[in-house]
């Protein structure tokens, strides 16, 4: 196992997984990557959006489970505890009563659920002759922002379409976040246009690290993910990017860079809050 990162850094793993129709196989693959991340000395691993299920409104009810007692959660909790690692469990379709959500869970090295984020902004788009998709046909939106901490690094959670809403990222910065992580599955239309642009924008706007973790690209019918799992620095620099196939990034995150950027370009102290501000209105 590689040497652990210092208190001023943490080692982050981003797993770009191939996802098929077999839920058990999808879960087992995720567990194998959690083990590989630990072997590489990672403090935390992030899985992709909808890693236990094909992505699509017709699939969500079939693959949905309760949190934290569903089979996927039980497997993630066990893997986190066994490997003594933080696990951001990508997302899974969640069933809660008669509602469904696209939900990210976070497990600490004791196997405890420490955060749960339901996708706030549902993916409803209609690009002529390209792609039409409506998550709201089956899913309900989340109502909260959610954070947790690993080795003095406060991390804000979003899911895919959430990254398009800069106010949400700004609120996380105001809450003291040093990193934003978005399990995400952009498509073959929006991926080439906006995937890198949005991540670099959120990182640059808020002077923090941003990671987006996609499923690997699959062939055949149905929703096709862009892939290109990516990590961006507080300078807006792309530190690592995968192609479209199944693979994993393992990278040390230097937390000192955040203070350097924010002191050298102090935009948050220069904001004209007498003229404008970004507010969370939910009580």
PDB file of N, CA, C and O in Angstrom, residues 169-196:
ATOM      1  N   UNK A 169     -23.129  25.993  -5.827  1.00  0.00           N
ATOM      2  CA  UNK A 169     -21.694  25.906  -5.547  1.00  0.00           C
ATOM      3  C   UNK A 169     -21.232  27.069  -4.677  1.00  0.00           C
ATOM      4  O   UNK A 169     -20.411  26.909  -3.773  1.00  0.00           O
ATOM      5  N   UNK A 170     -21.776  28.252  -4.948  1.00  0.00           N
ATOM      6  CA  UNK A 170     -21.409  29.438  -4.157  1.00  0.00           C
ATOM      7  C   UNK A 170     -21.815  29.268  -2.693  1.00  0.00           C
ATOM      8  O   UNK A 170     -21.075  29.648  -1.779  1.00  0.00           O
ATOM      9  N   UNK A 171     -22.978  28.688  -2.469  1.00  0.00           N
ATOM     10  CA  UNK A 171     -23.414  28.436  -1.093  1.00  0.00           C
ATOM     11  C   UNK A 171     -22.483  27.467  -0.378  1.00  0.00           C
ATOM     12  O   UNK A 171     -22.186  27.630   0.809  1.00  0.00           O
ATOM     13  N   UNK A 172     -22.008  26.465  -1.096  1.00  0.00           N
ATOM     14  CA  UNK A 172     -21.047  25.535  -0.493  1.00  0.00           C
ATOM     15  C   UNK A 172     -19.743  26.254  -0.138  1.00  0.00           C
ATOM     16  O   UNK A 172     -19.153  26.011   0.913  1.00  0.00           O
ATOM     17  N   UNK A 173     -19.288  27.138  -0.997  1.00  0.00           N
ATOM     18  CA  UNK A 173     -18.088  27.921  -0.685  1.00  0.00           C
ATOM     19  C   UNK A 173     -18.323  28.755   0.570  1.00  0.00           C
ATOM     20  O   UNK A 173     -17.467  28.851   1.455  1.00  0.00           O
ATOM     21  N   UNK A 174     -19.498  29.363   0.661  1.00  0.00           N
ATOM     22  CA  UNK A 174     -19.818  30.184   1.829  1.00  0.00           C
ATOM     23  C   UNK A 174     -19.883  29.347   3.099  1.00  0.00           C
ATOM     24  O   UNK A 174     -19.657  29.846   4.199  1.00  0.00           O
ATOM     25  N   UNK A 175     -20.172  28.047   2.952  1.00  0.00           N
ATOM     26  CA  UNK A 175     -20.189  27.139   4.108  1.00  0.00           C
ATOM     27  C   UNK A 175     -18.802  26.627   4.468  1.00  0.00           C
ATOM     28  O   UNK A 175     -18.658  25.866   5.415  1.00  0.00           O
ATOM     29  N   UNK A 176     -17.783  27.043   3.713  1.00  0.00           N
ATOM     30  CA  UNK A 176     -16.414  26.679   4.050  1.00  0.00           C
ATOM     31  C   UNK A 176     -15.880  25.461   3.330  1.00  0.00           C
ATOM     32  O   UNK A 176     -14.868  24.878   3.757  1.00  0.00           O
ATOM     33  N   UNK A 177     -16.492  25.075   2.225  1.00  0.00           N
ATOM     34  CA  UNK A 177     -16.032  23.888   1.503  1.00  0.00           C
ATOM     35  C   UNK A 177     -14.720  24.157   0.763  1.00  0.00           C
ATOM     36  O   UNK A 177     -14.495  25.242   0.228  1.00  0.00           O
ATOM     37  N   UNK A 178     -13.887  23.127   0.725  1.00  0.00           N
ATOM     38  CA  UNK A 178     -12.643  23.159  -0.025  1.00  0.00           C
ATOM     39  C   UNK A 178     -12.714  22.305  -1.291  1.00  0.00           C
ATOM     40  O   UNK A 178     -11.809  22.362  -2.121  1.00  0.00           O
ATOM     41  N   UNK A 179     -13.778  21.523  -1.399  1.00  0.00           N
ATOM     42  CA  UNK A 179     -13.937  20.644  -2.550  1.00  0.00           C
ATOM     43  C   UNK A 179     -15.413  20.392  -2.795  1.00  0.00           C
ATOM     44  O   UNK A 179     -16.202  20.312  -1.845  1.00  0.00           O
ATOM     45  N   UNK A 180     -15.771  20.294  -4.070  1.00  0.00           N
ATOM     46  CA  UNK A 180     -17.111  19.885  -4.466  1.00  0.00           C
ATOM     47  C   UNK A 180     -16.983  18.602  -5.280  1.00  0.00           C
ATOM     48  O   UNK A 180     -16.136  18.522  -6.177  1.00  0.00           O
ATOM     49  N   UNK A 181     -17.812  17.618  -4.965  1.00  0.00           N
ATOM     50  CA  UNK A 181     -17.787  16.350  -5.690  1.00  0.00           C
ATOM     51  C   UNK A 181     -19.176  16.076  -6.249  1.00  0.00           C
ATOM     52  O   UNK A 181     -20.172  16.118  -5.520  1.00  0.00           O
ATOM     53  N   UNK A 182     -19.191  15.798  -7.546  1.00  0.00           N
ATOM     54  CA  UNK A 182     -20.432  15.539  -8.269  1.00  0.00           C
ATOM     55  C   UNK A 182     -20.352  14.186  -8.976  1.00  0.00           C
ATOM     56  O   UNK A 182     -19.719  14.090 -10.033  1.00  0.00           O
ATOM     57  N   UNK A 183     -20.943  13.118  -8.444  1.00  0.00           N
ATOM     58  CA  UNK A 183     -21.178  11.946  -9.290  1.00  0.00           C
ATOM     59  C   UNK A 183     -22.067  12.407 -10.446  1.00  0.00           C
ATOM     60  O   UNK A 183     -23.077  13.084 -10.223  1.00  0.00           O
ATOM     61  N   UNK A 184     -21.685  12.067 -11.676  1.00  0.00           N
ATOM     62  CA  UNK A 184     -22.360  12.690 -12.818  1.00  0.00           C
ATOM     63  C   UNK A 184     -22.318  11.783 -14.040  1.00  0.00           C
ATOM     64  O   UNK A 184     -21.400  10.984 -14.199  1.00  0.00           O
ATOM     65  N   UNK A 185     -23.301  11.946 -14.907  1.00  0.00           N
ATOM     66  CA  UNK A 185     -23.353  11.161 -16.146  1.00  0.00           C
ATOM     67  C   UNK A 185     -23.827  12.065 -17.277  1.00  0.00           C
ATOM     68  O   UNK A 185     -24.972  11.970 -17.723  1.00  0.00           O
ATOM     69  N   UNK A 186     -22.958  12.975 -17.722  1.00  0.00           N
ATOM     70  CA  UNK A 186     -23.299  13.781 -18.884  1.00  0.00           C
ATOM     71  C   UNK A 186     -23.405  12.860 -20.107  1.00  0.00           C
ATOM     72  O   UNK A 186     -22.876  11.760 -20.122  1.00  0.00           O
ATOM     73  N   UNK A 187     -24.066  13.338 -21.133  1.00  0.00           N
ATOM     74  CA  UNK A 187     -24.335  12.506 -22.306  1.00  0.00           C
ATOM     75  C   UNK A 187     -23.455  12.923 -23.482  1.00  0.00           C
ATOM     76  O   UNK A 187     -22.618  13.817 -23.373  1.00  0.00           O
ATOM     77  N   UNK A 188     -23.687  12.290 -24.616  1.00  0.00           N
ATOM     78  CA  UNK A 188     -22.832  12.510 -25.783  1.00  0.00           C
ATOM     79  C   UNK A 188     -23.120  13.836 -26.486  1.00  0.00           C
ATOM     80  O   UNK A 188     -22.374  14.239 -27.375  1.00  0.00           O
ATOM     81  N   UNK A 189     -24.170  14.533 -26.074  1.00  0.00           N
ATOM     82  CA  UNK A 189     -24.451  15.872 -26.596  1.00  0.00           C
ATOM     83  C   UNK A 189     -23.875  16.948 -25.688  1.00  0.00           C
ATOM     84  O   UNK A 189     -23.117  17.819 -26.117  1.00  0.00           O
ATOM     85  N   UNK A 190     -24.217  16.898 -24.410  1.00  0.00           N
ATOM     86  CA  UNK A 190     -23.767  17.942 -23.471  1.00  0.00           C
ATOM     87  C   UNK A 190     -22.348  17.705 -22.966  1.00  0.00           C
ATOM     88  O   UNK A 190     -21.678  18.648 -22.550  1.00  0.00           O
ATOM     89  N   UNK A 191     -21.893  16.455 -22.974  1.00  0.00           N
ATOM     90  CA  UNK A 191     -20.553  16.158 -22.491  1.00  0.00           C
ATOM     91  C   UNK A 191     -19.461  16.902 -23.231  1.00  0.00           C
ATOM     92  O   UNK A 191     -18.656  17.626 -22.615  1.00  0.00           O
ATOM     93  N   UNK A 192     -19.376  16.771 -24.567  1.00  0.00           N
ATOM     94  CA  UNK A 192     -18.319  17.478 -25.297  1.00  0.00           C
ATOM     95  C   UNK A 192     -18.397  18.995 -25.141  1.00  0.00           C
ATOM     96  O   UNK A 192     -17.376  19.676 -25.145  1.00  0.00           O
ATOM     97  N   UNK A 193     -19.606  19.531 -24.992  1.00  0.00           N
ATOM     98  CA  UNK A 193     -19.771  20.976 -24.905  1.00  0.00           C
ATOM     99  C   UNK A 193     -19.479  21.544 -23.521  1.00  0.00           C
ATOM    100  O   UNK A 193     -18.816  22.577 -23.372  1.00  0.00           O
ATOM    101  N   UNK A 194     -19.976  20.887 -22.476  1.00  0.00           N
ATOM    102  CA  UNK A 194     -20.070  21.544 -21.174  1.00  0.00           C
ATOM    103  C   UNK A 194     -19.365  20.842 -20.015  1.00  0.00           C
ATOM    104  O   UNK A 194     -19.219  21.438 -18.948  1.00  0.00           O
ATOM    105  N   UNK A 195     -18.983  19.584 -20.173  1.00  0.00           N
ATOM    106  CA  UNK A 195     -18.419  18.804 -19.059  1.00  0.00           C
ATOM    107  C   UNK A 195     -17.222  19.507 -18.428  1.00  0.00           C
ATOM    108  O   UNK A 195     -17.216  19.830 -17.242  1.00  0.00           O
ATOM    109  N   UNK A 196     -16.205  19.770 -19.216  1.00  0.00           N
ATOM    110  CA  UNK A 196     -15.000  20.420 -18.694  1.00  0.00           C
ATOM    111  C   UNK A 196     -15.269  21.881 -18.338  1.00  0.00           C
ATOM    112  O   UNK A 196     -14.804  22.380 -17.310  1.00  0.00           O
TER     113      UNK A 196
END
